[in-house]
């Protein structure tokens, strides 16, 4: 067997040598040249494209020495309005002490006057005795307390939905909820006047954003139709792209409500889901304070979500449960609040130089300058003088603050007026007349 | 004694005391079995999905309402595969509700499930006095002692629970001013600013500090809040290997020499994001080397001390004190109050210019409500206790007790033969389980023995490195730790968790006498 193989090998060798002798001359010369070329390539230096890495270590050292970065933060001028902020001593309740002066509070969002409520405080005290202050962990790792579960159940029942979840920070709620549902490649239709938290949530989600004019349903329908024609061109992609509309119940920046019935019609027509942000309308609108859906008489969607970070301190959850109890037991406070809103809305009409922005039943109004005096900075200074005049006479107001460079559609400068159930009719009248006086003296 | 060091020490001369970290690799058969286990789980998952699609098995997940049947579904089937088929099986080990203060022991609400973890039902009974090895209660300030909380109770009565306004409008109380001054004194810096939520402190302030044209060098294992903040800022992000200063140096060198990609213009600024203690690894940042590099290449350093403030350092002032360095060397000191102080919220501290800038430009200062007063008071009282300003040495005692407990716990676990990751001084102790089946088994067995542990698997950790994570607390007594250790011994033998090849049990001759006391 081995001999046969040996014979076979020899025979192949003989064949090779024979072929060598029989090959034409040009073939052998070509092969010889190729072999020499390969040997040359193997031993010659390789060339790279000219790169910065050709720099010698010494040159690199010099570059490192020379480079000067910007300072970590740009200098802030000493008289920036936000650096001279108001310091409140004591609780920010109906009567508030700002910078040492006692005023009536028209600036904190304490719509139902629950900040100072004894029952709420007692519930928080009881929770403090039982649980301490912090939860020392996220929801997944022993940070879920029975108070959290109870609060979620009560909220779901109150809002008439299937389930609810709570977050520990208001800003983070919408900023985390949007990217949880809407991912890269999905489409979101947002109102222009949406607040900053929504804008950040959209940025984090990396979806395609389409802005429509504030409360303009015709504009929104136009955008939806455009999207529909796009979808028909690529039906497979359309079947997996989720679509959302994000609106606020009561807009923080303009004080008006979104037209929910029309939105629902558009939702079923174009198969879009609605995200409703109700930080201002919860506990304000509707007969029982259930928010904008009760205001318009509509049923809610169902849905579930996920929780991401450290949980809410239990004393705050207990306070919230007590607040819900109060809201359920006294449904007439909502009527009272709306009555007061209407009263002050009427009283503030007709001030020369200032116009009221917001619906008559909105508890958070804006007072904007009727005519701007050229630059935003000067407008802000002028409004500050109005605010200071009012503060000196015992009404605490504040300007609405924005991050000027970061907002997509920056609202004009304005004074924020907040109405709460605790303000009496005389106080409302006093505030209105004081603002009139201030406008007269400063703007004329 | 043999130790494995990942991320080798490049410049040992910068350290004032020995820096020892362990990251022992598992034996090969463990990795193979882990992959097999995941594969088997996936096969069963596909089988179950098939049965569900064909109606042979009940569907338990949330379904759409009738009117919305032809809307695009919110969740695609394949995105959720892992959650539906693997996570659901062991879901009962997370989100366990408690009904007492999260101190060294707590009470758990008993939960049962009749449909394999899809829904839970509370029986109404509580499991009392479960030893708590999961809550971030490093210094034991999560307590309900009336004497300790008397100032908090008073402030709650005076201020109520809410603020209803933002920092720049009507939300800055005198309490915030007091707290910020105290934080600045505690850390030894010029000024500080506090925020209502720790996660949001990162995600809202990093975009204010850096923007387009800047470079962020971020550690591989940084927390989600840092990653989110970096992404929202719009700067270029480059990742260096975990705690590896050679990787960081090469990135820095390339960045300064080459400049921005394609245009080669110089970077506006370079910022390095690191954490003090990494909560999944238990490793401590190599601060002296990073500060050395930062000074050489003129970069800025952002240090997130969420887990290390209060927990390391001779007087609890964090990693800066632990390494004996100057707080001025770190440009931005960030931390949270949720862990060592038993409250909620975060802070950023540093030079006055930095804090003034944040007061005017931070997203949180303009749009988010400020920290509520009782929580601020809890932080004030905890900090005063730590600094000794309340007239007792209780603060220092707590820090020392934590150090003792940490060293004891880690030493005993090493001796028993478990694979533990991280630095010898870090109170976060990850114990490696590796195989997915052991995650559920470990957690349930420990609960039967009345000990509550935290287990973590994919995707929070790499696929093969599932672990149980213990958080040692100053409030744990020696008896509690011994109970836990003996339980771990039993469970470790039962589940074959003692993978270490370098334990005392395996090579007793290599070990010298060890001391558990802190060296002063």
JSON list of N, CA and C in Angstrom, two decimals, chain A residues 52 65 67 70 72 82 88 91 109 121 125 129 131 134 136 139-140 142 144 146 169 196 203 206 242 267 271 273 301 304 309 401 403 407 416, chain B residues 62 64 68 70 72 74 95-99 101 136 144 153 157-158 164 169 172-174 197 231-232 257 268-269 297-298 300 342 363-364 367 453:
[
{"chain": "A", "resi": 52, "resn": "UNK", "atom": "N", "xyz": [-1.93, 62.30, 10.77]},
{"chain": "A", "resi": 52, "resn": "UNK", "atom": "CA", "xyz": [-1.35, 63.04, 11.87]},
{"chain": "A", "resi": 52, "resn": "UNK", "atom": "C", "xyz": [-0.45, 62.15, 12.71]},
{"chain": "A", "resi": 65, "resn": "UNK", "atom": "N", "xyz": [0.94, 70.82, 24.95]},
{"chain": "A", "resi": 65, "resn": "UNK", "atom": "CA", "xyz": [1.27, 72.02, 25.72]},
{"chain": "A", "resi": 65, "resn": "UNK", "atom": "C", "xyz": [0.47, 73.21, 25.25]},
{"chain": "A", "resi": 67, "resn": "UNK", "atom": "N", "xyz": [-2.41, 73.48, 23.57]},
{"chain": "A", "resi": 67, "resn": "UNK", "atom": "CA", "xyz": [-3.87, 73.49, 23.55]},
{"chain": "A", "resi": 67, "resn": "UNK", "atom": "C", "xyz": [-4.45, 74.14, 24.78]},
{"chain": "A", "resi": 70, "resn": "UNK", "atom": "N", "xyz": [-11.61, 75.90, 26.59]},
{"chain": "A", "resi": 70, "resn": "UNK", "atom": "CA", "xyz": [-12.45, 76.96, 27.12]},
{"chain": "A", "resi": 70, "resn": "UNK", "atom": "C", "xyz": [-12.55, 76.80, 28.63]},
{"chain": "A", "resi": 72, "resn": "UNK", "atom": "N", "xyz": [-14.41, 76.03, 32.08]},
{"chain": "A", "resi": 72, "resn": "UNK", "atom": "CA", "xyz": [-15.49, 75.06, 32.29]},
{"chain": "A", "resi": 72, "resn": "UNK", "atom": "C", "xyz": [-16.86, 75.71, 32.17]},
{"chain": "A", "resi": 82, "resn": "UNK", "atom": "N", "xyz": [-31.49, 85.74, 37.57]},
{"chain": "A", "resi": 82, "resn": "UNK", "atom": "CA", "xyz": [-31.67, 84.51, 38.33]},
{"chain": "A", "resi": 82, "resn": "UNK", "atom": "C", "xyz": [-30.74, 84.42, 39.52]},
{"chain": "A", "resi": 88, "resn": "UNK", "atom": "N", "xyz": [-37.53, 82.76, 50.28]},
{"chain": "A", "resi": 88, "resn": "UNK", "atom": "CA", "xyz": [-38.75, 82.68, 51.05]},
{"chain": "A", "resi": 88, "resn": "UNK", "atom": "C", "xyz": [-38.40, 82.16, 52.43]},
{"chain": "A", "resi": 91, "resn": "UNK", "atom": "N", "xyz": [-42.86, 78.63, 55.29]},
{"chain": "A", "resi": 91, "resn": "UNK", "atom": "CA", "xyz": [-43.55, 77.86, 54.25]},
{"chain": "A", "resi": 91, "resn": "UNK", "atom": "C", "xyz": [-44.14, 78.77, 53.18]},
{"chain": "A", "resi": 109, "resn": "UNK", "atom": "N", "xyz": [-47.85, 77.39, 42.80]},
{"chain": "A", "resi": 109, "resn": "UNK", "atom": "CA", "xyz": [-48.95, 76.62, 42.23]},
{"chain": "A", "resi": 109, "resn": "UNK", "atom": "C", "xyz": [-49.68, 75.83, 43.29]},
{"chain": "A", "resi": 121, "resn": "UNK", "atom": "N", "xyz": [-50.66, 67.29, 56.58]},
{"chain": "A", "resi": 121, "resn": "UNK", "atom": "CA", "xyz": [-49.44, 67.29, 57.39]},
{"chain": "A", "resi": 121, "resn": "UNK", "atom": "C", "xyz": [-49.46, 66.14, 58.38]},
{"chain": "A", "resi": 125, "resn": "UNK", "atom": "N", "xyz": [-46.79, 63.18, 58.90]},
{"chain": "A", "resi": 125, "resn": "UNK", "atom": "CA", "xyz": [-46.11, 62.93, 60.18]},
{"chain": "A", "resi": 125, "resn": "UNK", "atom": "C", "xyz": [-46.20, 61.46, 60.55]},
{"chain": "A", "resi": 129, "resn": "UNK", "atom": "N", "xyz": [-43.07, 58.82, 61.11]},
{"chain": "A", "resi": 129, "resn": "UNK", "atom": "CA", "xyz": [-42.80, 57.99, 62.28]},
{"chain": "A", "resi": 129, "resn": "UNK", "atom": "C", "xyz": [-42.62, 56.53, 61.89]},
{"chain": "A", "resi": 131, "resn": "UNK", "atom": "N", "xyz": [-41.89, 55.21, 58.63]},
{"chain": "A", "resi": 131, "resn": "UNK", "atom": "CA", "xyz": [-40.94, 54.83, 57.58]},
{"chain": "A", "resi": 131, "resn": "UNK", "atom": "C", "xyz": [-39.65, 55.62, 57.56]},
{"chain": "A", "resi": 134, "resn": "UNK", "atom": "N", "xyz": [-36.19, 58.64, 53.81]},
{"chain": "A", "resi": 134, "resn": "UNK", "atom": "CA", "xyz": [-35.92, 58.20, 52.45]},
{"chain": "A", "resi": 134, "resn": "UNK", "atom": "C", "xyz": [-36.24, 56.73, 52.25]},
{"chain": "A", "resi": 136, "resn": "UNK", "atom": "N", "xyz": [-34.11, 54.71, 50.31]},
{"chain": "A", "resi": 136, "resn": "UNK", "atom": "CA", "xyz": [-32.84, 54.03, 50.16]},
{"chain": "A", "resi": 136, "resn": "UNK", "atom": "C", "xyz": [-32.82, 53.00, 49.05]},
{"chain": "A", "resi": 139, "resn": "UNK", "atom": "N", "xyz": [-37.26, 51.28, 42.85]},
{"chain": "A", "resi": 139, "resn": "UNK", "atom": "CA", "xyz": [-38.46, 50.45, 43.02]},
{"chain": "A", "resi": 139, "resn": "UNK", "atom": "C", "xyz": [-38.15, 48.96, 42.94]},
{"chain": "A", "resi": 140, "resn": "UNK", "atom": "N", "xyz": [-37.15, 48.60, 42.12]},
{"chain": "A", "resi": 140, "resn": "UNK", "atom": "CA", "xyz": [-36.88, 47.17, 41.93]},
{"chain": "A", "resi": 140, "resn": "UNK", "atom": "C", "xyz": [-36.19, 46.53, 43.11]},
{"chain": "A", "resi": 142, "resn": "UNK", "atom": "N", "xyz": [-36.27, 46.72, 46.78]},
{"chain": "A", "resi": 142, "resn": "UNK", "atom": "CA", "xyz": [-36.81, 47.04, 48.11]},
{"chain": "A", "resi": 142, "resn": "UNK", "atom": "C", "xyz": [-37.10, 48.52, 48.30]},
{"chain": "A", "resi": 144, "resn": "UNK", "atom": "N", "xyz": [-39.97, 49.71, 47.02]},
{"chain": "A", "resi": 144, "resn": "UNK", "atom": "CA", "xyz": [-41.41, 49.80, 46.84]},
{"chain": "A", "resi": 144, "resn": "UNK", "atom": "C", "xyz": [-42.07, 49.65, 48.20]},
{"chain": "A", "resi": 146, "resn": "UNK", "atom": "N", "xyz": [-45.60, 49.98, 50.75]},
{"chain": "A", "resi": 146, "resn": "UNK", "atom": "CA", "xyz": [-47.04, 49.79, 50.59]},
{"chain": "A", "resi": 146, "resn": "UNK", "atom": "C", "xyz": [-47.75, 51.11, 50.31]},
{"chain": "A", "resi": 169, "resn": "UNK", "atom": "N", "xyz": [-40.18, 62.59, 40.71]},
{"chain": "A", "resi": 169, "resn": "UNK", "atom": "CA", "xyz": [-39.82, 63.94, 40.32]},
{"chain": "A", "resi": 169, "resn": "UNK", "atom": "C", "xyz": [-40.73, 64.34, 39.17]},
{"chain": "A", "resi": 196, "resn": "UNK", "atom": "N", "xyz": [-40.97, 72.47, 28.61]},
{"chain": "A", "resi": 196, "resn": "UNK", "atom": "CA", "xyz": [-39.60, 72.03, 28.43]},
{"chain": "A", "resi": 196, "resn": "UNK", "atom": "C", "xyz": [-39.42, 70.56, 28.74]},
{"chain": "A", "resi": 203, "resn": "UNK", "atom": "N", "xyz": [-36.42, 64.70, 23.01]},
{"chain": "A", "resi": 203, "resn": "UNK", "atom": "CA", "xyz": [-35.02, 64.64, 22.59]},
{"chain": "A", "resi": 203, "resn": "UNK", "atom": "C", "xyz": [-34.41, 63.31, 22.99]},
{"chain": "A", "resi": 206, "resn": "UNK", "atom": "N", "xyz": [-35.37, 60.23, 20.61]},
{"chain": "A", "resi": 206, "resn": "UNK", "atom": "CA", "xyz": [-34.80, 60.16, 19.26]},
{"chain": "A", "resi": 206, "resn": "UNK", "atom": "C", "xyz": [-35.83, 59.82, 18.19]},
{"chain": "A", "resi": 242, "resn": "UNK", "atom": "N", "xyz": [-44.77, 53.56, 15.17]},
{"chain": "A", "resi": 242, "resn": "UNK", "atom": "CA", "xyz": [-45.82, 54.01, 16.08]},
{"chain": "A", "resi": 242, "resn": "UNK", "atom": "C", "xyz": [-46.00, 55.51, 15.92]},
{"chain": "A", "resi": 267, "resn": "UNK", "atom": "N", "xyz": [-57.67, 61.10, 16.36]},
{"chain": "A", "resi": 267, "resn": "UNK", "atom": "CA", "xyz": [-56.97, 59.89, 16.80]},
{"chain": "A", "resi": 267, "resn": "UNK", "atom": "C", "xyz": [-57.54, 58.65, 16.11]},
{"chain": "A", "resi": 271, "resn": "UNK", "atom": "N", "xyz": [-55.42, 56.83, 13.38]},
{"chain": "A", "resi": 271, "resn": "UNK", "atom": "CA", "xyz": [-54.80, 55.76, 14.17]},
{"chain": "A", "resi": 271, "resn": "UNK", "atom": "C", "xyz": [-53.52, 56.22, 14.88]},
{"chain": "A", "resi": 273, "resn": "UNK", "atom": "N", "xyz": [-51.89, 57.52, 18.77]},
{"chain": "A", "resi": 273, "resn": "UNK", "atom": "CA", "xyz": [-52.15, 57.45, 20.21]},
{"chain": "A", "resi": 273, "resn": "UNK", "atom": "C", "xyz": [-51.89, 58.81, 20.85]},
{"chain": "A", "resi": 301, "resn": "UNK", "atom": "N", "xyz": [-57.71, 56.30, 27.99]},
{"chain": "A", "resi": 301, "resn": "UNK", "atom": "CA", "xyz": [-57.04, 55.13, 27.43]},
{"chain": "A", "resi": 301, "resn": "UNK", "atom": "C", "xyz": [-56.59, 54.25, 28.57]},
{"chain": "A", "resi": 304, "resn": "UNK", "atom": "N", "xyz": [-49.91, 50.68, 30.41]},
{"chain": "A", "resi": 304, "resn": "UNK", "atom": "CA", "xyz": [-48.99, 50.39, 31.51]},
{"chain": "A", "resi": 304, "resn": "UNK", "atom": "C", "xyz": [-47.65, 51.02, 31.23]},
{"chain": "A", "resi": 309, "resn": "UNK", "atom": "N", "xyz": [-36.24, 54.98, 38.36]},
{"chain": "A", "resi": 309, "resn": "UNK", "atom": "CA", "xyz": [-35.21, 55.42, 39.29]},
{"chain": "A", "resi": 309, "resn": "UNK", "atom": "C", "xyz": [-35.72, 55.43, 40.74]},
{"chain": "A", "resi": 401, "resn": "UNK", "atom": "N", "xyz": [-40.14, 81.92, 34.16]},
{"chain": "A", "resi": 401, "resn": "UNK", "atom": "CA", "xyz": [-38.73, 81.77, 33.78]},
{"chain": "A", "resi": 401, "resn": "UNK", "atom": "C", "xyz": [-38.56, 80.70, 32.72]},
{"chain": "A", "resi": 403, "resn": "UNK", "atom": "N", "xyz": [-35.41, 78.85, 29.94]},
{"chain": "A", "resi": 403, "resn": "UNK", "atom": "CA", "xyz": [-34.03, 78.79, 29.50]},
{"chain": "A", "resi": 403, "resn": "UNK", "atom": "C", "xyz": [-34.02, 79.32, 28.09]},
{"chain": "A", "resi": 407, "resn": "UNK", "atom": "N", "xyz": [-35.09, 76.54, 24.68]},
{"chain": "A", "resi": 407, "resn": "UNK", "atom": "CA", "xyz": [-36.48, 76.29, 24.30]},
{"chain": "A", "resi": 407, "resn": "UNK", "atom": "C", "xyz": [-36.61, 76.30, 22.80]},
{"chain": "A", "resi": 416, "resn": "UNK", "atom": "N", "xyz": [-46.32, 85.71, 35.91]},
{"chain": "A", "resi": 416, "resn": "UNK", "atom": "CA", "xyz": [-47.19, 84.57, 36.17]},
{"chain": "A", "resi": 416, "resn": "UNK", "atom": "C", "xyz": [-48.13, 84.92, 37.31]},
{"chain": "B", "resi": 62, "resn": "UNK", "atom": "N", "xyz": [-50.68, 42.61, 28.55]},
{"chain": "B", "resi": 62, "resn": "UNK", "atom": "CA", "xyz": [-51.67, 43.67, 28.31]},
{"chain": "B", "resi": 62, "resn": "UNK", "atom": "C", "xyz": [-52.12, 43.64, 26.85]},
{"chain": "B", "resi": 64, "resn": "UNK", "atom": "N", "xyz": [-54.82, 45.29, 23.74]},
{"chain": "B", "resi": 64, "resn": "UNK", "atom": "CA", "xyz": [-55.46, 46.53, 23.30]},
{"chain": "B", "resi": 64, "resn": "UNK", "atom": "C", "xyz": [-56.96, 46.48, 23.54]},
{"chain": "B", "resi": 68, "resn": "UNK", "atom": "N", "xyz": [-59.21, 49.86, 19.40]},
{"chain": "B", "resi": 68, "resn": "UNK", "atom": "CA", "xyz": [-57.87, 50.18, 18.92]},
{"chain": "B", "resi": 68, "resn": "UNK", "atom": "C", "xyz": [-57.17, 48.97, 18.37]},
{"chain": "B", "resi": 70, "resn": "UNK", "atom": "N", "xyz": [-56.73, 47.89, 15.41]},
{"chain": "B", "resi": 70, "resn": "UNK", "atom": "CA", "xyz": [-55.87, 48.00, 14.23]},
{"chain": "B", "resi": 70, "resn": "UNK", "atom": "C", "xyz": [-54.88, 49.15, 14.33]},
{"chain": "B", "resi": 72, "resn": "UNK", "atom": "N", "xyz": [-51.14, 50.58, 15.38]},
{"chain": "B", "resi": 72, "resn": "UNK", "atom": "CA", "xyz": [-49.81, 49.96, 15.42]},
{"chain": "B", "resi": 72, "resn": "UNK", "atom": "C", "xyz": [-49.53, 49.55, 16.86]},
{"chain": "B", "resi": 74, "resn": "UNK", "atom": "N", "xyz": [-48.06, 48.85, 20.54]},
{"chain": "B", "resi": 74, "resn": "UNK", "atom": "CA", "xyz": [-47.08, 49.59, 21.31]},
{"chain": "B", "resi": 74, "resn": "UNK", "atom": "C", "xyz": [-45.80, 48.80, 21.49]},
{"chain": "B", "resi": 95, "resn": "UNK", "atom": "N", "xyz": [-38.94, 44.15, 42.89]},
{"chain": "B", "resi": 95, "resn": "UNK", "atom": "CA", "xyz": [-40.12, 44.93, 43.26]},
{"chain": "B", "resi": 95, "resn": "UNK", "atom": "C", "xyz": [-40.84, 44.36, 44.46]},
{"chain": "B", "resi": 96, "resn": "UNK", "atom": "N", "xyz": [-40.09, 43.84, 45.43]},
{"chain": "B", "resi": 96, "resn": "UNK", "atom": "CA", "xyz": [-40.75, 43.29, 46.60]},
{"chain": "B", "resi": 96, "resn": "UNK", "atom": "C", "xyz": [-41.19, 44.44, 47.49]},
{"chain": "B", "resi": 97, "resn": "UNK", "atom": "N", "xyz": [-42.47, 44.57, 47.80]},
{"chain": "B", "resi": 97, "resn": "UNK", "atom": "CA", "xyz": [-42.90, 45.71, 48.60]},
{"chain": "B", "resi": 97, "resn": "UNK", "atom": "C", "xyz": [-42.61, 45.50, 50.08]},
{"chain": "B", "resi": 98, "resn": "UNK", "atom": "N", "xyz": [-42.20, 46.59, 50.74]},
{"chain": "B", "resi": 98, "resn": "UNK", "atom": "CA", "xyz": [-41.92, 46.49, 52.17]},
{"chain": "B", "resi": 98, "resn": "UNK", "atom": "C", "xyz": [-42.88, 47.40, 52.91]},
{"chain": "B", "resi": 99, "resn": "UNK", "atom": "N", "xyz": [-43.05, 47.16, 54.19]},
{"chain": "B", "resi": 99, "resn": "UNK", "atom": "CA", "xyz": [-43.95, 48.02, 54.94]},
{"chain": "B", "resi": 99, "resn": "UNK", "atom": "C", "xyz": [-43.34, 48.47, 56.25]},
{"chain": "B", "resi": 101, "resn": "UNK", "atom": "N", "xyz": [-39.57, 50.80, 57.92]},
{"chain": "B", "resi": 101, "resn": "UNK", "atom": "CA", "xyz": [-38.42, 51.63, 57.55]},
{"chain": "B", "resi": 101, "resn": "UNK", "atom": "C", "xyz": [-37.33, 50.72, 56.98]},
{"chain": "B", "resi": 136, "resn": "UNK", "atom": "N", "xyz": [-29.72, 50.84, 50.15]},
{"chain": "B", "resi": 136, "resn": "UNK", "atom": "CA", "xyz": [-28.52, 51.67, 50.21]},
{"chain": "B", "resi": 136, "resn": "UNK", "atom": "C", "xyz": [-28.53, 52.46, 51.51]},
{"chain": "B", "resi": 144, "resn": "UNK", "atom": "N", "xyz": [-36.21, 55.42, 62.53]},
{"chain": "B", "resi": 144, "resn": "UNK", "atom": "CA", "xyz": [-37.44, 56.10, 62.95]},
{"chain": "B", "resi": 144, "resn": "UNK", "atom": "C", "xyz": [-37.36, 56.52, 64.41]},
{"chain": "B", "resi": 153, "resn": "UNK", "atom": "N", "xyz": [-39.38, 66.34, 62.26]},
{"chain": "B", "resi": 153, "resn": "UNK", "atom": "CA", "xyz": [-40.80, 66.45, 62.61]},
{"chain": "B", "resi": 153, "resn": "UNK", "atom": "C", "xyz": [-41.20, 67.92, 62.76]},
{"chain": "B", "resi": 157, "resn": "UNK", "atom": "N", "xyz": [-43.89, 70.07, 60.42]},
{"chain": "B", "resi": 157, "resn": "UNK", "atom": "CA", "xyz": [-45.02, 70.81, 60.97]},
{"chain": "B", "resi": 157, "resn": "UNK", "atom": "C", "xyz": [-45.01, 72.25, 60.50]},
{"chain": "B", "resi": 158, "resn": "UNK", "atom": "N", "xyz": [-43.81, 72.83, 60.44]},
{"chain": "B", "resi": 158, "resn": "UNK", "atom": "CA", "xyz": [-43.73, 74.25, 60.09]},
{"chain": "B", "resi": 158, "resn": "UNK", "atom": "C", "xyz": [-43.93, 74.47, 58.59]},
{"chain": "B", "resi": 164, "resn": "UNK", "atom": "N", "xyz": [-44.30, 73.78, 45.40]},
{"chain": "B", "resi": 164, "resn": "UNK", "atom": "CA", "xyz": [-45.17, 74.28, 44.33]},
{"chain": "B", "resi": 164, "resn": "UNK", "atom": "C", "xyz": [-44.53, 75.36, 43.47]},
{"chain": "B", "resi": 169, "resn": "UNK", "atom": "N", "xyz": [-38.24, 80.81, 40.46]},
{"chain": "B", "resi": 169, "resn": "UNK", "atom": "CA", "xyz": [-39.45, 81.62, 40.64]},
{"chain": "B", "resi": 169, "resn": "UNK", "atom": "C", "xyz": [-39.68, 81.87, 42.12]},
{"chain": "B", "resi": 172, "resn": "UNK", "atom": "N", "xyz": [-37.19, 79.08, 46.26]},
{"chain": "B", "resi": 172, "resn": "UNK", "atom": "CA", "xyz": [-35.97, 78.99, 47.06]},
{"chain": "B", "resi": 172, "resn": "UNK", "atom": "C", "xyz": [-36.31, 79.38, 48.49]},
{"chain": "B", "resi": 173, "resn": "UNK", "atom": "N", "xyz": [-36.24, 78.40, 49.39]},
{"chain": "B", "resi": 173, "resn": "UNK", "atom": "CA", "xyz": [-36.53, 78.69, 50.78]},
{"chain": "B", "resi": 173, "resn": "UNK", "atom": "C", "xyz": [-35.24, 78.94, 51.54]},
{"chain": "B", "resi": 174, "resn": "UNK", "atom": "N", "xyz": [-35.38, 79.50, 52.72]},
{"chain": "B", "resi": 174, "resn": "UNK", "atom": "CA", "xyz": [-34.20, 79.70, 53.56]},
{"chain": "B", "resi": 174, "resn": "UNK", "atom": "C", "xyz": [-33.56, 78.35, 53.91]},
{"chain": "B", "resi": 197, "resn": "UNK", "atom": "N", "xyz": [-33.88, 65.54, 42.84]},
{"chain": "B", "resi": 197, "resn": "UNK", "atom": "CA", "xyz": [-33.75, 64.12, 42.50]},
{"chain": "B", "resi": 197, "resn": "UNK", "atom": "C", "xyz": [-32.34, 63.85, 42.01]},
{"chain": "B", "resi": 231, "resn": "UNK", "atom": "N", "xyz": [-25.85, 62.05, 26.51]},
{"chain": "B", "resi": 231, "resn": "UNK", "atom": "CA", "xyz": [-26.53, 62.01, 25.21]},
{"chain": "B", "resi": 231, "resn": "UNK", "atom": "C", "xyz": [-27.35, 63.25, 24.97]},
{"chain": "B", "resi": 232, "resn": "UNK", "atom": "N", "xyz": [-28.02, 63.76, 26.00]},
{"chain": "B", "resi": 232, "resn": "UNK", "atom": "CA", "xyz": [-28.86, 64.94, 25.83]},
{"chain": "B", "resi": 232, "resn": "UNK", "atom": "C", "xyz": [-28.03, 66.19, 25.55]},
{"chain": "B", "resi": 257, "resn": "UNK", "atom": "N", "xyz": [-4.40, 65.82, 20.30]},
{"chain": "B", "resi": 257, "resn": "UNK", "atom": "CA", "xyz": [-3.55, 65.94, 19.12]},
{"chain": "B", "resi": 257, "resn": "UNK", "atom": "C", "xyz": [-4.38, 66.03, 17.85]},
{"chain": "B", "resi": 268, "resn": "UNK", "atom": "N", "xyz": [-13.57, 72.20, 22.13]},
{"chain": "B", "resi": 268, "resn": "UNK", "atom": "CA", "xyz": [-13.82, 73.35, 22.99]},
{"chain": "B", "resi": 268, "resn": "UNK", "atom": "C", "xyz": [-13.43, 73.00, 24.43]},
{"chain": "B", "resi": 269, "resn": "UNK", "atom": "N", "xyz": [-13.87, 71.89, 24.91]},
{"chain": "B", "resi": 269, "resn": "UNK", "atom": "CA", "xyz": [-13.36, 71.40, 26.19]},
{"chain": "B", "resi": 269, "resn": "UNK", "atom": "C", "xyz": [-13.56, 69.90, 26.25]},
{"chain": "B", "resi": 297, "resn": "UNK", "atom": "N", "xyz": [-3.35, 66.93, 30.63]},
{"chain": "B", "resi": 297, "resn": "UNK", "atom": "CA", "xyz": [-3.99, 67.22, 29.35]},
{"chain": "B", "resi": 297, "resn": "UNK", "atom": "C", "xyz": [-5.03, 68.32, 29.42]},
{"chain": "B", "resi": 298, "resn": "UNK", "atom": "N", "xyz": [-5.11, 69.01, 30.53]},
{"chain": "B", "resi": 298, "resn": "UNK", "atom": "CA", "xyz": [-6.02, 70.15, 30.72]},
{"chain": "B", "resi": 298, "resn": "UNK", "atom": "C", "xyz": [-7.47, 69.78, 30.45]},
{"chain": "B", "resi": 300, "resn": "UNK", "atom": "N", "xyz": [-11.38, 68.45, 32.16]},
{"chain": "B", "resi": 300, "resn": "UNK", "atom": "CA", "xyz": [-12.14, 68.72, 33.38]},
{"chain": "B", "resi": 300, "resn": "UNK", "atom": "C", "xyz": [-12.67, 67.41, 33.91]},
{"chain": "B", "resi": 342, "resn": "UNK", "atom": "N", "xyz": [-29.98, 58.86, 53.79]},
{"chain": "B", "resi": 342, "resn": "UNK", "atom": "CA", "xyz": [-31.35, 58.43, 54.06]},
{"chain": "B", "resi": 342, "resn": "UNK", "atom": "C", "xyz": [-32.40, 59.43, 53.66]},
{"chain": "B", "resi": 363, "resn": "UNK", "atom": "N", "xyz": [-31.31, 73.17, 33.87]},
{"chain": "B", "resi": 363, "resn": "UNK", "atom": "CA", "xyz": [-32.70, 72.92, 33.50]},
{"chain": "B", "resi": 363, "resn": "UNK", "atom": "C", "xyz": [-33.55, 72.75, 34.75]},
{"chain": "B", "resi": 364, "resn": "UNK", "atom": "N", "xyz": [-32.93, 72.16, 35.77]},
{"chain": "B", "resi": 364, "resn": "UNK", "atom": "CA", "xyz": [-33.70, 71.88, 36.97]},
{"chain": "B", "resi": 364, "resn": "UNK", "atom": "C", "xyz": [-34.06, 73.16, 37.71]},
{"chain": "B", "resi": 367, "resn": "UNK", "atom": "N", "xyz": [-37.13, 74.74, 35.62]},
{"chain": "B", "resi": 367, "resn": "UNK", "atom": "CA", "xyz": [-38.36, 74.03, 35.29]},
{"chain": "B", "resi": 367, "resn": "UNK", "atom": "C", "xyz": [-38.83, 73.03, 36.31]},
{"chain": "B", "resi": 453, "resn": "UNK", "atom": "N", "xyz": [-32.06, 39.83, 49.77]},
{"chain": "B", "resi": 453, "resn": "UNK", "atom": "CA", "xyz": [-30.90, 40.21, 48.96]},
{"chain": "B", "resi": 453, "resn": "UNK", "atom": "C", "xyz": [-31.38, 40.75, 47.62]}
]
